[in-house]
Coordinates of C-alpha atoms and ligand atoms in Angstrom, one line a residue:
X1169 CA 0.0 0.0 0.0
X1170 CA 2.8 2.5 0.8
X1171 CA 4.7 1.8 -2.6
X1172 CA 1.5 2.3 -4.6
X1173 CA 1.4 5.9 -2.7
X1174 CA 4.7 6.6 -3.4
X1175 CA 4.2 5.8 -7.3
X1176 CA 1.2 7.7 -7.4
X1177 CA 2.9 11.0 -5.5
X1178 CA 6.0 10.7 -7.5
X1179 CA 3.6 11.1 -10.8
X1180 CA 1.6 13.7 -9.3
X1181 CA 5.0 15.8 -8.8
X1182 CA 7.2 15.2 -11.7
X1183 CA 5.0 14.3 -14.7
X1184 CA 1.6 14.9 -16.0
X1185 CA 0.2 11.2 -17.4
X1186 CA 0.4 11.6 -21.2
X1187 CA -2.5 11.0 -22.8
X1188 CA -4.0 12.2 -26.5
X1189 CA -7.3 13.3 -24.7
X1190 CA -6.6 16.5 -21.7
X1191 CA -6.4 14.6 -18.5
X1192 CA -8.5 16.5 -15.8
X1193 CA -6.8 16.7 -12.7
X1194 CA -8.1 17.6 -9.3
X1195 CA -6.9 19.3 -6.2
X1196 CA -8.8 18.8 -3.0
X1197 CA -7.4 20.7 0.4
X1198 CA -8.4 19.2 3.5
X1199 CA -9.1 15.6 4.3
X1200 CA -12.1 15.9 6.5
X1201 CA -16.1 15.1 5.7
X1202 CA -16.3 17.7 3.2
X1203 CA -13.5 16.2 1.5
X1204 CA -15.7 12.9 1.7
X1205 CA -18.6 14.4 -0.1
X1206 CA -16.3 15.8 -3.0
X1207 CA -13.7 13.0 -3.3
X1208 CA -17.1 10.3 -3.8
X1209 CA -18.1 12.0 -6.6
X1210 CA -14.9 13.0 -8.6
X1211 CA -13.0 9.8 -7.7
X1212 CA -16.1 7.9 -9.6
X1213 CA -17.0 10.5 -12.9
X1214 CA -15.0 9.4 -16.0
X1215 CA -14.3 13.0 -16.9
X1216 CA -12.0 13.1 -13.9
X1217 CA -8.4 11.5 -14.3
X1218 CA -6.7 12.6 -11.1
X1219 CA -7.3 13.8 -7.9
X1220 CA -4.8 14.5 -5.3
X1221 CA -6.0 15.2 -2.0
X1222 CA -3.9 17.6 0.3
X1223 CA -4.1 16.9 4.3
X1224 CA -2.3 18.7 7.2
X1225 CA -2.7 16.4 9.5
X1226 CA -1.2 12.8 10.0
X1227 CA -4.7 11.1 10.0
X1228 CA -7.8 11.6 7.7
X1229 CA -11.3 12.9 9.1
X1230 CA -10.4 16.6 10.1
X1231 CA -12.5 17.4 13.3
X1232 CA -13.8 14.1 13.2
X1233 CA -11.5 11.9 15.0
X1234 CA -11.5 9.0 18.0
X1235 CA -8.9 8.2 20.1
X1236 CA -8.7 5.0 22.8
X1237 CA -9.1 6.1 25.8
X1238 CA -8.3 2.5 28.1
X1239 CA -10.7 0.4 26.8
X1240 CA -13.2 2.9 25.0
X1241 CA -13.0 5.2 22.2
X1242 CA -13.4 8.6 22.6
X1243 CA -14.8 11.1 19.8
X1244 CA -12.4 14.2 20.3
X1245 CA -14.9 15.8 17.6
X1246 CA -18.5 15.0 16.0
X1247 CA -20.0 12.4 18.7
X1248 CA -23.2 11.9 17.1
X1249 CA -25.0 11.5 13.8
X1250 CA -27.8 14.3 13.9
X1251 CA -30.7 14.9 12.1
X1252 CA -30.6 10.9 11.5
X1253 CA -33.9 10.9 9.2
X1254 CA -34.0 7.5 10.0
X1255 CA -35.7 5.0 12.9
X1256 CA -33.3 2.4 13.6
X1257 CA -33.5 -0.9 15.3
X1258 CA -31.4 -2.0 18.1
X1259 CA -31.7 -5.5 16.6
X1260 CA -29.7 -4.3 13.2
X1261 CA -27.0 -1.9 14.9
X1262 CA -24.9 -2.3 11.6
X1263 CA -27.6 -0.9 9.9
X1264 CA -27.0 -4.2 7.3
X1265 CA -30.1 -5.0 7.3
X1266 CA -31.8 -1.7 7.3
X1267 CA -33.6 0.1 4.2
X1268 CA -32.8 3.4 4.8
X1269 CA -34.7 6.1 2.9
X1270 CA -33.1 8.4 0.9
X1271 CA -33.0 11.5 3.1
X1272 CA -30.7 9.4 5.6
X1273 CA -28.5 10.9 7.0
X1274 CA -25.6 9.9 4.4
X1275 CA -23.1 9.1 7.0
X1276 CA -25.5 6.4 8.2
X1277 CA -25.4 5.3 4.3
X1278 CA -21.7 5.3 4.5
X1279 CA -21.7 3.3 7.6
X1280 CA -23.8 0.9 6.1
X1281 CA -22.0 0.4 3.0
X1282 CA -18.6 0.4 4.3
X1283 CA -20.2 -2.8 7.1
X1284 CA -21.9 -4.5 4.2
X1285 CA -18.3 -4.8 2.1
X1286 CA -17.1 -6.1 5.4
X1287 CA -14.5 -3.4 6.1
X1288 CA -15.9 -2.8 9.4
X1289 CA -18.2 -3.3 12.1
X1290 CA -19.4 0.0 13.0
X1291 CA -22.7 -0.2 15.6
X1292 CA -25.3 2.7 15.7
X1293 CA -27.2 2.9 18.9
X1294 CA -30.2 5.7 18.5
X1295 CA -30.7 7.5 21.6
X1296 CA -33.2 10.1 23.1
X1297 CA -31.8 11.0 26.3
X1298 CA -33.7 12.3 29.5
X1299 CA -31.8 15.2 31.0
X1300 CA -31.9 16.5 34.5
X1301 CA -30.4 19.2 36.2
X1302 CA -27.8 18.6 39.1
X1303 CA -28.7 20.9 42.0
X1304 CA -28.3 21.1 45.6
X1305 CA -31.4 19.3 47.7
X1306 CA -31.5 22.0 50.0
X1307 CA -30.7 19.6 53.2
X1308 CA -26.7 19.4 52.2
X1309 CA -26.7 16.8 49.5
X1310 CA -27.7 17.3 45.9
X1311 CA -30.3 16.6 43.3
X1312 CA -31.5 15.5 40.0
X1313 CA -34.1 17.4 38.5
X1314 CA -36.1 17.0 35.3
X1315 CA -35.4 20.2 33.0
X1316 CA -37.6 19.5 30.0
X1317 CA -39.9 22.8 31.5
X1318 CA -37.2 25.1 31.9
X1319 CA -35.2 24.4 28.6
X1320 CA -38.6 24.5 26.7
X1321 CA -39.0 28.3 28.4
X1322 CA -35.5 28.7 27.3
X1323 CA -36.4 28.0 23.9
X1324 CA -39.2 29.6 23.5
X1325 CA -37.6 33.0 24.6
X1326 CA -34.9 32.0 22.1
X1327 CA -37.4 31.4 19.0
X1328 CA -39.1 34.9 19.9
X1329 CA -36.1 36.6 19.9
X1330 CA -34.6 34.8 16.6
X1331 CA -37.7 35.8 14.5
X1332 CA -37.1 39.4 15.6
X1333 CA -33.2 38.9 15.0
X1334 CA -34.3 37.5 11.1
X1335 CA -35.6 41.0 10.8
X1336 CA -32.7 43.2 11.9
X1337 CA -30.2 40.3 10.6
X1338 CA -26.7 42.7 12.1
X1339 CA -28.6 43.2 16.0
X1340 CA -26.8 41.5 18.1
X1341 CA -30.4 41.3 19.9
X1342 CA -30.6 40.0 23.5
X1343 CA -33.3 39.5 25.9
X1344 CA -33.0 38.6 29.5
X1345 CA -34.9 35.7 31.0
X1346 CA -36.5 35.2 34.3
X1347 CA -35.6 32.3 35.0
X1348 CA -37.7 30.4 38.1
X1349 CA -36.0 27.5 37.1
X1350 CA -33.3 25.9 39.7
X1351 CA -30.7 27.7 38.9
X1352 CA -33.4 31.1 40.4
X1353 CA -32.4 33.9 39.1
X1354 CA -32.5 36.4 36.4
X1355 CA -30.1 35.3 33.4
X1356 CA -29.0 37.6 30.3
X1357 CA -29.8 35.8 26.8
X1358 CA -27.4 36.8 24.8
X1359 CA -28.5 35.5 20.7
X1360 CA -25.9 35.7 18.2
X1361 CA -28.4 37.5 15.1
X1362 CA -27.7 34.8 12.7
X1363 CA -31.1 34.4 12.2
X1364 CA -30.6 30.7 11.7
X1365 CA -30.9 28.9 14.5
X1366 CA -29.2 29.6 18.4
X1367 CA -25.9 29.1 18.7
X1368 CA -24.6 27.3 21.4
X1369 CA -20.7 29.2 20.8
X1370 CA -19.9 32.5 22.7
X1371 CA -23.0 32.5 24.6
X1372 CA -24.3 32.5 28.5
X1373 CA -25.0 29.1 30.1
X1374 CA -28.9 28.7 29.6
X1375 CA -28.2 29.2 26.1
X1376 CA -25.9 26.8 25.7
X1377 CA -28.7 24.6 28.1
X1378 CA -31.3 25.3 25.9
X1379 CA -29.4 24.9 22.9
X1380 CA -27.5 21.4 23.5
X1381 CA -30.5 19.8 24.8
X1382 CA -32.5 20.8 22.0
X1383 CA -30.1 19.1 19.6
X1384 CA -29.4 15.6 21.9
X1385 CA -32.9 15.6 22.7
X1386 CA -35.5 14.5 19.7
X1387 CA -38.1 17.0 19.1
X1388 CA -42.1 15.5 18.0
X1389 CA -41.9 14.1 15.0
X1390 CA -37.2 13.9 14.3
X1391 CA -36.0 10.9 15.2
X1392 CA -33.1 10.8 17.8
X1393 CA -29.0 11.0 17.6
X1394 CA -27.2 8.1 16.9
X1395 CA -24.1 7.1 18.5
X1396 CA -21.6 5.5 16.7
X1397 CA -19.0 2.7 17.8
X1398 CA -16.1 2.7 18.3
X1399 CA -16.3 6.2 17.0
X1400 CA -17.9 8.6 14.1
X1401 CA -13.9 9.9 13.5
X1402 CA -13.0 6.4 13.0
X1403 CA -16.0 5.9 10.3
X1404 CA -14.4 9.6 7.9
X1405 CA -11.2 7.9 8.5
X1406 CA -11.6 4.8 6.9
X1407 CA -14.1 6.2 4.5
X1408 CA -11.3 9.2 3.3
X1409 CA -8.9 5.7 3.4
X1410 CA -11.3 3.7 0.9
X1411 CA -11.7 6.7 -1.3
X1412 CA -8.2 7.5 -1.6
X1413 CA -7.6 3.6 -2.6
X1414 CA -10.1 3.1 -5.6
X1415 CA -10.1 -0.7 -6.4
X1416 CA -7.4 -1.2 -9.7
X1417 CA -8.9 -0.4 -12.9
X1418 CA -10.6 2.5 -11.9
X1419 CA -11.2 5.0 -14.5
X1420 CA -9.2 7.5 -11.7
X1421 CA -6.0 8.1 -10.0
X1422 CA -6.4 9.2 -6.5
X1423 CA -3.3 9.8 -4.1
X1424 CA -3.9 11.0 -0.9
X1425 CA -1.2 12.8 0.8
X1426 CA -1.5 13.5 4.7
X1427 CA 0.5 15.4 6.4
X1428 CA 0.9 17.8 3.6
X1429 CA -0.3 21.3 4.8
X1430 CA -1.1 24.0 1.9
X1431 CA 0.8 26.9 2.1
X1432 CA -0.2 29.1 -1.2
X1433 CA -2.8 28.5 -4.1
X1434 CA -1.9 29.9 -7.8
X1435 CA -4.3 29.9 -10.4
X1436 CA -1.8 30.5 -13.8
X1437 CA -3.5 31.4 -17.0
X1438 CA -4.6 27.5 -17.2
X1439 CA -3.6 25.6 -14.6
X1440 CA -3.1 25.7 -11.0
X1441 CA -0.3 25.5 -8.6
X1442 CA 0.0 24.1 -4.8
X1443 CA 3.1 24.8 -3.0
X1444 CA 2.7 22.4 0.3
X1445 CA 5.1 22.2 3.1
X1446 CA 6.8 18.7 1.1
X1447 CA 6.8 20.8 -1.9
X1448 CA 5.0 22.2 -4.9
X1449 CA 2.5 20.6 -7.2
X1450 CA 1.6 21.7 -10.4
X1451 CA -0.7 21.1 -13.1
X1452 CA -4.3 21.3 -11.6
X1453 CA -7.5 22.2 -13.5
X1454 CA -9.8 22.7 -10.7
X1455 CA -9.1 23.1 -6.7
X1456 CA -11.7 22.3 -4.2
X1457 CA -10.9 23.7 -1.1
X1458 CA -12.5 22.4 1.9
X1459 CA -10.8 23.6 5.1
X1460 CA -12.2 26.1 7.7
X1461 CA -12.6 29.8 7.5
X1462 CA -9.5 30.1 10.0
X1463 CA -7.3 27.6 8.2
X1464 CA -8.6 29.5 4.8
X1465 CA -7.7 32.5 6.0
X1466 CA -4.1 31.3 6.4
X1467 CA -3.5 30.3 2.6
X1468 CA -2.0 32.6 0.1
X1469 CA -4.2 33.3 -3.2
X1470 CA -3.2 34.0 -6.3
X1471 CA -4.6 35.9 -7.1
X1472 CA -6.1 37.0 -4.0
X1473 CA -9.8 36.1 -3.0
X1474 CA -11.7 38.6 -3.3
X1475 CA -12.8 41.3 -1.5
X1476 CA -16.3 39.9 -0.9
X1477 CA -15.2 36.5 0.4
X1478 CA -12.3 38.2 2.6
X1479 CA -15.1 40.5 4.0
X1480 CA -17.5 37.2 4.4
X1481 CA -14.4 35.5 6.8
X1482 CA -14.6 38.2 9.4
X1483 CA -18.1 37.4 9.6
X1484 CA -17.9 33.2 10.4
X1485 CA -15.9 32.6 13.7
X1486 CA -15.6 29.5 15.1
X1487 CA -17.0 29.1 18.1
X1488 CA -15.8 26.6 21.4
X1489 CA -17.1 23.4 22.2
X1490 CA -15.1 21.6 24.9
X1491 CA -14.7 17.7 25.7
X1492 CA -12.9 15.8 28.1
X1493 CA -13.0 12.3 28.5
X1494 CA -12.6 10.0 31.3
X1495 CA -12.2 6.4 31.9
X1496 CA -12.9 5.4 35.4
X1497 CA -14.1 2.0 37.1
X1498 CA -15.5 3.6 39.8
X1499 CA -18.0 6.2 38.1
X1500 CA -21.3 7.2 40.5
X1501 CA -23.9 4.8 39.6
X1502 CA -26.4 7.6 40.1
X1503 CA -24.8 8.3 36.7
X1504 CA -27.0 6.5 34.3
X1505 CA -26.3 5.6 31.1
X1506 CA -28.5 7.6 28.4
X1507 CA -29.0 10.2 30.7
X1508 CA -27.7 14.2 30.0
X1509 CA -26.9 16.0 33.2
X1510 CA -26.1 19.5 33.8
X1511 CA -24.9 20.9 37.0
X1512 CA -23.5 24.8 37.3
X1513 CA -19.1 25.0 37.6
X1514 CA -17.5 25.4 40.9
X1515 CA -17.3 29.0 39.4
X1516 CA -20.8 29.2 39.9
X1517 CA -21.6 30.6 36.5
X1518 CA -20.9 28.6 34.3
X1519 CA -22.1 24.5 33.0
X1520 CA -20.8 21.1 32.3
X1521 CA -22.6 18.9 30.8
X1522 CA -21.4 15.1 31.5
X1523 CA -23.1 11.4 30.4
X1524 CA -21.6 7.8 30.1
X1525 CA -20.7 7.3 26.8
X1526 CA -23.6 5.2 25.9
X1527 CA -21.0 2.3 23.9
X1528 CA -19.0 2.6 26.9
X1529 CA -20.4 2.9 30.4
X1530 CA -16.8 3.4 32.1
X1531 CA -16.2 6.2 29.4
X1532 CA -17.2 9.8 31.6
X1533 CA -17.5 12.7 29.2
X1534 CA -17.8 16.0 29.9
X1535 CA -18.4 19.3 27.7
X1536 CA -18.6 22.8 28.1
X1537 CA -19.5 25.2 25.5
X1538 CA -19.4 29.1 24.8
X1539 CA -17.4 31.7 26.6
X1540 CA -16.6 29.2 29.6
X1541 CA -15.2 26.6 26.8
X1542 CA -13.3 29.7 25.5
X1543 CA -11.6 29.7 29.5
X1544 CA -10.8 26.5 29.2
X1545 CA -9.3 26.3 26.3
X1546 CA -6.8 28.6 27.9
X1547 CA -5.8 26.2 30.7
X1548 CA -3.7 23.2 30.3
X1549 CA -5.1 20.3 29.8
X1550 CA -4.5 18.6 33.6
X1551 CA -6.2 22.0 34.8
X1552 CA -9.8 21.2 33.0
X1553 CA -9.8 17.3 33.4
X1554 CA -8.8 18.5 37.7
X1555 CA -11.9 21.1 37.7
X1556 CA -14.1 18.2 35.6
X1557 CA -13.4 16.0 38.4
X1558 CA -13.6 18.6 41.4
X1559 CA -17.0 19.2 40.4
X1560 CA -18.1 15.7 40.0
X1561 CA -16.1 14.6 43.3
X1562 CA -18.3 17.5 44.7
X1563 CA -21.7 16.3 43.8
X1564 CA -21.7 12.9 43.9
X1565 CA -20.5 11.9 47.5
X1566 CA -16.8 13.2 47.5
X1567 CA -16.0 10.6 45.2
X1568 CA -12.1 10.7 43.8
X1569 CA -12.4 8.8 40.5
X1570 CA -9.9 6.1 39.7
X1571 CA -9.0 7.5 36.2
X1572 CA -6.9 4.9 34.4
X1573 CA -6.8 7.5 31.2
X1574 CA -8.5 10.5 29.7
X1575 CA -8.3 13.0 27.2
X1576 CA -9.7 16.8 26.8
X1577 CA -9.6 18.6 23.1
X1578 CA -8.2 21.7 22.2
X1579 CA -9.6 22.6 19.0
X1580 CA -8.9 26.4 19.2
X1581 CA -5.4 26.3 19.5
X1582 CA -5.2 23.4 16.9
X1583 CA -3.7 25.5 13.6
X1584 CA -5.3 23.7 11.2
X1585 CA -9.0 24.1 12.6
X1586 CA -9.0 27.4 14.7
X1587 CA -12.3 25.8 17.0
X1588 CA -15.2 23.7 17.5
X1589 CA -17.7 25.0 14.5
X1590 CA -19.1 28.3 13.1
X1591 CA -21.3 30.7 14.5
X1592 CA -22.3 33.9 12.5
X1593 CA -20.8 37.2 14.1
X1594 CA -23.2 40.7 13.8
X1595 CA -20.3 43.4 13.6
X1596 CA -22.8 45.9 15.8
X1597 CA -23.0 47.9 12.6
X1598 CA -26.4 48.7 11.1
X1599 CA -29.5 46.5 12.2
X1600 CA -30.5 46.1 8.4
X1601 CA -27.2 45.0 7.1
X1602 CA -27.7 41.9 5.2
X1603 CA -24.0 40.8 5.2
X1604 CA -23.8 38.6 8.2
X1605 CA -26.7 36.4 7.0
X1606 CA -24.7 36.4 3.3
X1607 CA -21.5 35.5 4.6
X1608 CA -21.9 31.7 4.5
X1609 CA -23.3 31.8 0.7
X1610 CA -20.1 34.4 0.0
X1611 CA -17.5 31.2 1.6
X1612 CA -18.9 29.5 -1.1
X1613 CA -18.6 31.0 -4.4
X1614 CA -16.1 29.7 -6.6
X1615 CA -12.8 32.2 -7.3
X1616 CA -11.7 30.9 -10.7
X1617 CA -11.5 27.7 -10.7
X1618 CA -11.4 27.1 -7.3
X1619 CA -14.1 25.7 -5.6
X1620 CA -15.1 25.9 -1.8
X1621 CA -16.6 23.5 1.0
X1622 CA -16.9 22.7 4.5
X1623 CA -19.3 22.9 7.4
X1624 CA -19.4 26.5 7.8
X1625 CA -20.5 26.8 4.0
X1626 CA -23.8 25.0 4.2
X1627 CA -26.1 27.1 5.7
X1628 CA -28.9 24.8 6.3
X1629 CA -26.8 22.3 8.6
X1630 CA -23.2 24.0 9.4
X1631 CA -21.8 22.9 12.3
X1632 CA -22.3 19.1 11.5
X1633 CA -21.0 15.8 9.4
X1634 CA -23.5 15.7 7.1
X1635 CA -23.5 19.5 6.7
X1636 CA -19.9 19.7 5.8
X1637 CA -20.5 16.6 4.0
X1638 CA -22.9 18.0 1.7
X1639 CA -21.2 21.1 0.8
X1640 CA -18.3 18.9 -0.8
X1641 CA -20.7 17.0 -2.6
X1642 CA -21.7 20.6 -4.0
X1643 CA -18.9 21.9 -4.8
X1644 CA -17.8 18.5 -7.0
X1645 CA -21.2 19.0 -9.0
X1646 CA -20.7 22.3 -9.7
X1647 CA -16.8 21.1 -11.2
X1648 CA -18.4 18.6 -12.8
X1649 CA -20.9 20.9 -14.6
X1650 CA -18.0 23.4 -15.9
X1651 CA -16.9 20.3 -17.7
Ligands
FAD1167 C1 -16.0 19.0 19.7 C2 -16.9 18.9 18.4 C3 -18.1 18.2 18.5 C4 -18.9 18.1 17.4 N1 -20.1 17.4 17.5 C5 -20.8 17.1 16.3 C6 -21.8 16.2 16.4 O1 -22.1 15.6 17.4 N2 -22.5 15.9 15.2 C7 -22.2 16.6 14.0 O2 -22.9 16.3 13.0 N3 -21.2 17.5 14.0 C8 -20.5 17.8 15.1 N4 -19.4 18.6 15.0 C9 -19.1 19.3 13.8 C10 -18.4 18.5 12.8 O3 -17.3 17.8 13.4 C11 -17.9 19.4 11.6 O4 -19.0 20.1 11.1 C12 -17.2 18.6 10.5 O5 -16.4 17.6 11.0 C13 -16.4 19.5 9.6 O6 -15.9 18.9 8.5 P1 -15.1 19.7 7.4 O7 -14.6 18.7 6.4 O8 -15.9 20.8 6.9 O9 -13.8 20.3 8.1 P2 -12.6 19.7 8.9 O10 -13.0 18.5 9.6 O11 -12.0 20.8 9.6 O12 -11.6 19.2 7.7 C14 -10.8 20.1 7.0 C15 -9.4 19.5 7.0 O13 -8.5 20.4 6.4 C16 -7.2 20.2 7.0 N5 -6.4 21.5 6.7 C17 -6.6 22.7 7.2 N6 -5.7 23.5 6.7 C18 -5.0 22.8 5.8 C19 -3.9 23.2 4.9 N7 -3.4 24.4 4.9 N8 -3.4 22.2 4.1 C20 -3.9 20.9 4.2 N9 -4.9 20.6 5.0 C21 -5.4 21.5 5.8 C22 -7.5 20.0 8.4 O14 -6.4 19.4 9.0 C23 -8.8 19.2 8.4 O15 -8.5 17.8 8.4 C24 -18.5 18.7 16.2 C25 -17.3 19.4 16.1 C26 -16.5 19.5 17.2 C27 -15.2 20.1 17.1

């Protein structure tokens, strides 16, 4: 397998295939679910020849990636397949004996094609948790109570204020909540105007409440997440690893080269040029670009994007979204699996969320989101798993848990991602300016012939698999159609 890499590299370098007919070649940056949805179609049209796919990083799957943690895996990225479209069965976890409809999630389509050809044994477990808040019981000990009330109040106030935001798309409108919930109080609501949903980045703890729950827990009438084992990075890993390894005889050559970070795109007067960290490549027709506004942001154009799609970056940030995972024998059994919880930091402001790993009951994972994930992402690592652990020690009994391994992300310091997922930043310049609700149309538009995907570029779904997923897949249809 190595030496057919190296063949196919060394051609990619020194010398374009000869052939009587033009051979089109292919570019793809980024090595992540986007570069999924692209790579499926190109790698199987005859009009394409070659593709070469570019990856920073020494593993394929971008944000989505496992590690072992002891025993379990832990997904240091995407942890669930939303928006699953789907019912499934416990009885058929491999989902190889499952119809599933077109509007499937297509990672669930993946997972069941890539368990069908026997290349792996991914299980799906569909789960609609019950959450409860962690609070004190008022006699010294504490408490779990149901939230669904609360977070629906939460939400509510949030849909209000998001209809008004859709209206005066560059408010950053806020509203403040009374809550009478148990954390008592009056909280600030603080709504990013994006006019497309909340956003659970950069925001004030019942947000993130509301928002998180909303998404883990299945509305009437969606069908809930599904949790994938051992892990949803390892399923865009060895789906990028099939893809970049057609079968012989295919009508494409497809090299796939990780740990080769971009440095500069050139389009010439036909043809395009990568220089890479290992190098320069030459003799593209068409790029597709697939990495994050922040990693975009950091490639040199030439020529240079333009004005409009530089102006669109300052308005996608990425936002925080913290985990930390824990493997412990000795985890509370009050803990119970397929169950959310949500107790209030040590701090006394700010909220973890924590659950058993519903594949693996030892696995403890925590998150933390918005501006108190932005804190932690400051701290080293030991720091966040010892203030995870004082707060559970502190609610559940003064237990010390025997942690045999563990693991917390950092996806804002990581160079080649920049944080957890987009949110849509208002500038606090005029209510009526359009722009921030354009931005994420602007990412995409095609500079040349360089084409652009990623999560933050489909507006319907950014901020998820099948979102980022998708917007490769459109951005190889729209090359295909130039053709
Ligand atoms: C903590 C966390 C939890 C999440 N939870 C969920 C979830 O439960 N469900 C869900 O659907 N989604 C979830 N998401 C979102 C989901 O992970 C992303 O939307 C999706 O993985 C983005 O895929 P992408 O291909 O657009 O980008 P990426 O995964 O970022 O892929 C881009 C790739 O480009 C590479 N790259 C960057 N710069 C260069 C360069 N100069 N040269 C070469 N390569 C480069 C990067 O290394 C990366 O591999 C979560 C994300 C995080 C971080």
């Amino acid at each position: 397998m190595i030496k057919r890499h190296r063949r196919l590299l060394l051609l990619s370098r020194n010398c374009r295939p000869q052939a009587k007919e033009k051979t089109m070649r292919v570019a793809i940056i980024g090595g992540g679910c986007a570069a999924a949805g692209a790579l499926e179609i190109l790698g199987a049209n005859p009009k394409i020849q070659e593709i070469v796919v570019f990856e920073a990083a020494s593993h394929w799957g971008g944000r989505a990636w496992t590690r072992k943690v002891d025993e379990a895996y832990f997904d240091m990225g995407p942890q669930f397949v939303q928006d699953p479209g789907v019912t499934i069965s416990d009885a058929d976890p491999t989902l190889k004996g499952t119809d599933l409809p077109e509007t499937a999630n297509p990672w669930l389509k993946i997972i069941k094609k890539l368990n069908t050809a026997n290349l792996s044994n991914f299980t799906c477990l569909q789960i609609d948790p019950t959450t409860y808040y962690r609070v004190p019981d008022g006699a010294g000990g504490w408490q779990d109570v149901f939230t669904t009330n609360d977070i629906n109040q939460v939400n509510n106030t949030i849909d209000t204020d998001f209809q008004f935001a859709a209206t005066k798309p560059n408010l950053p409108a806020s509203v403040t909540y009374q809550s009478g919930g148990p954390f008592a109080g009056t909280v600030h609501l603080a709504l990013g105007s994006n006019g497309y949903g909340p956003i659970a980045e950069s925001v004030e703890t019942w947000q993130y409440i509301a928002a998180d729950s909303d998404r883990q827990v299945a509305p009437a009438g969606e069908q809930p997440n599904i949790y994938v084992a051992p892990g949803i990075g390892d399923v865009v890993g060895l789906y990028m690893n099939v893809l970049t390894n057609p079968a012989e005889g295919s009508s494409c050559a497809i090299t796939g080269n990780l740990k080769t970070k971009v440095l500069s795109i050139q389009q010439g007067s036909n043809q395009i040029k990568i220089d890479t960290e290992n190098g320069s490549f030459y003799g593209f027709d068409f790029c597709i670009v697939t990495i994050s506004p922040y990693a975009l942001a950091n490639i040199a154009f030439t020529p240079p994007l333009p004005a409009e799609k530089i102006k669109a970056l300052k308005y996608i940030g990425l936002g925080n979204y913290k985990k930390i995972g824990i493997y412990a024998d000795n985890i509370p059994e009050s803990i119970k699996m397929n169950t959310e919880y949500y107790t209030i930091d040590l701090d006394g402001q700010s909220c973890w969320q924590y659950f058993r790993n519903p594949h693996f009951k030892n696995l403890l994972i925590g998150v933390a989101s918005g501006n108190f994930a932005r804190t932690l992402e400051t701290m080293d690592k030991e720091q966040v798993r010892d203030r995870f652990t004082a707060v559970i020690k502190s609610r559940y009994g003064d237990v010390t848990l025997n942690i045999t391994d563990w693991a917390v992300t950092n996806w804002a310091n990581e160079p080649r991602i920049g944080g957890a997922y987009s949110y849509t930043i208002a500038d606090g310049g005029p209510a009526d300016d359009p722009f921030p609700l354009q931005a994420r149309d602007l990412l995409q538009t095609t500079h040349q012939n360089i084409f652009f995907a990623g999560e933050a570029d489909w507006t319907e779904a950014y901020g998820t698999i099948h979102g980022a997923y998708y917007s490769g897949q459109r951005a190889a249809n729209a090359l295909l159609n130039r053709l």
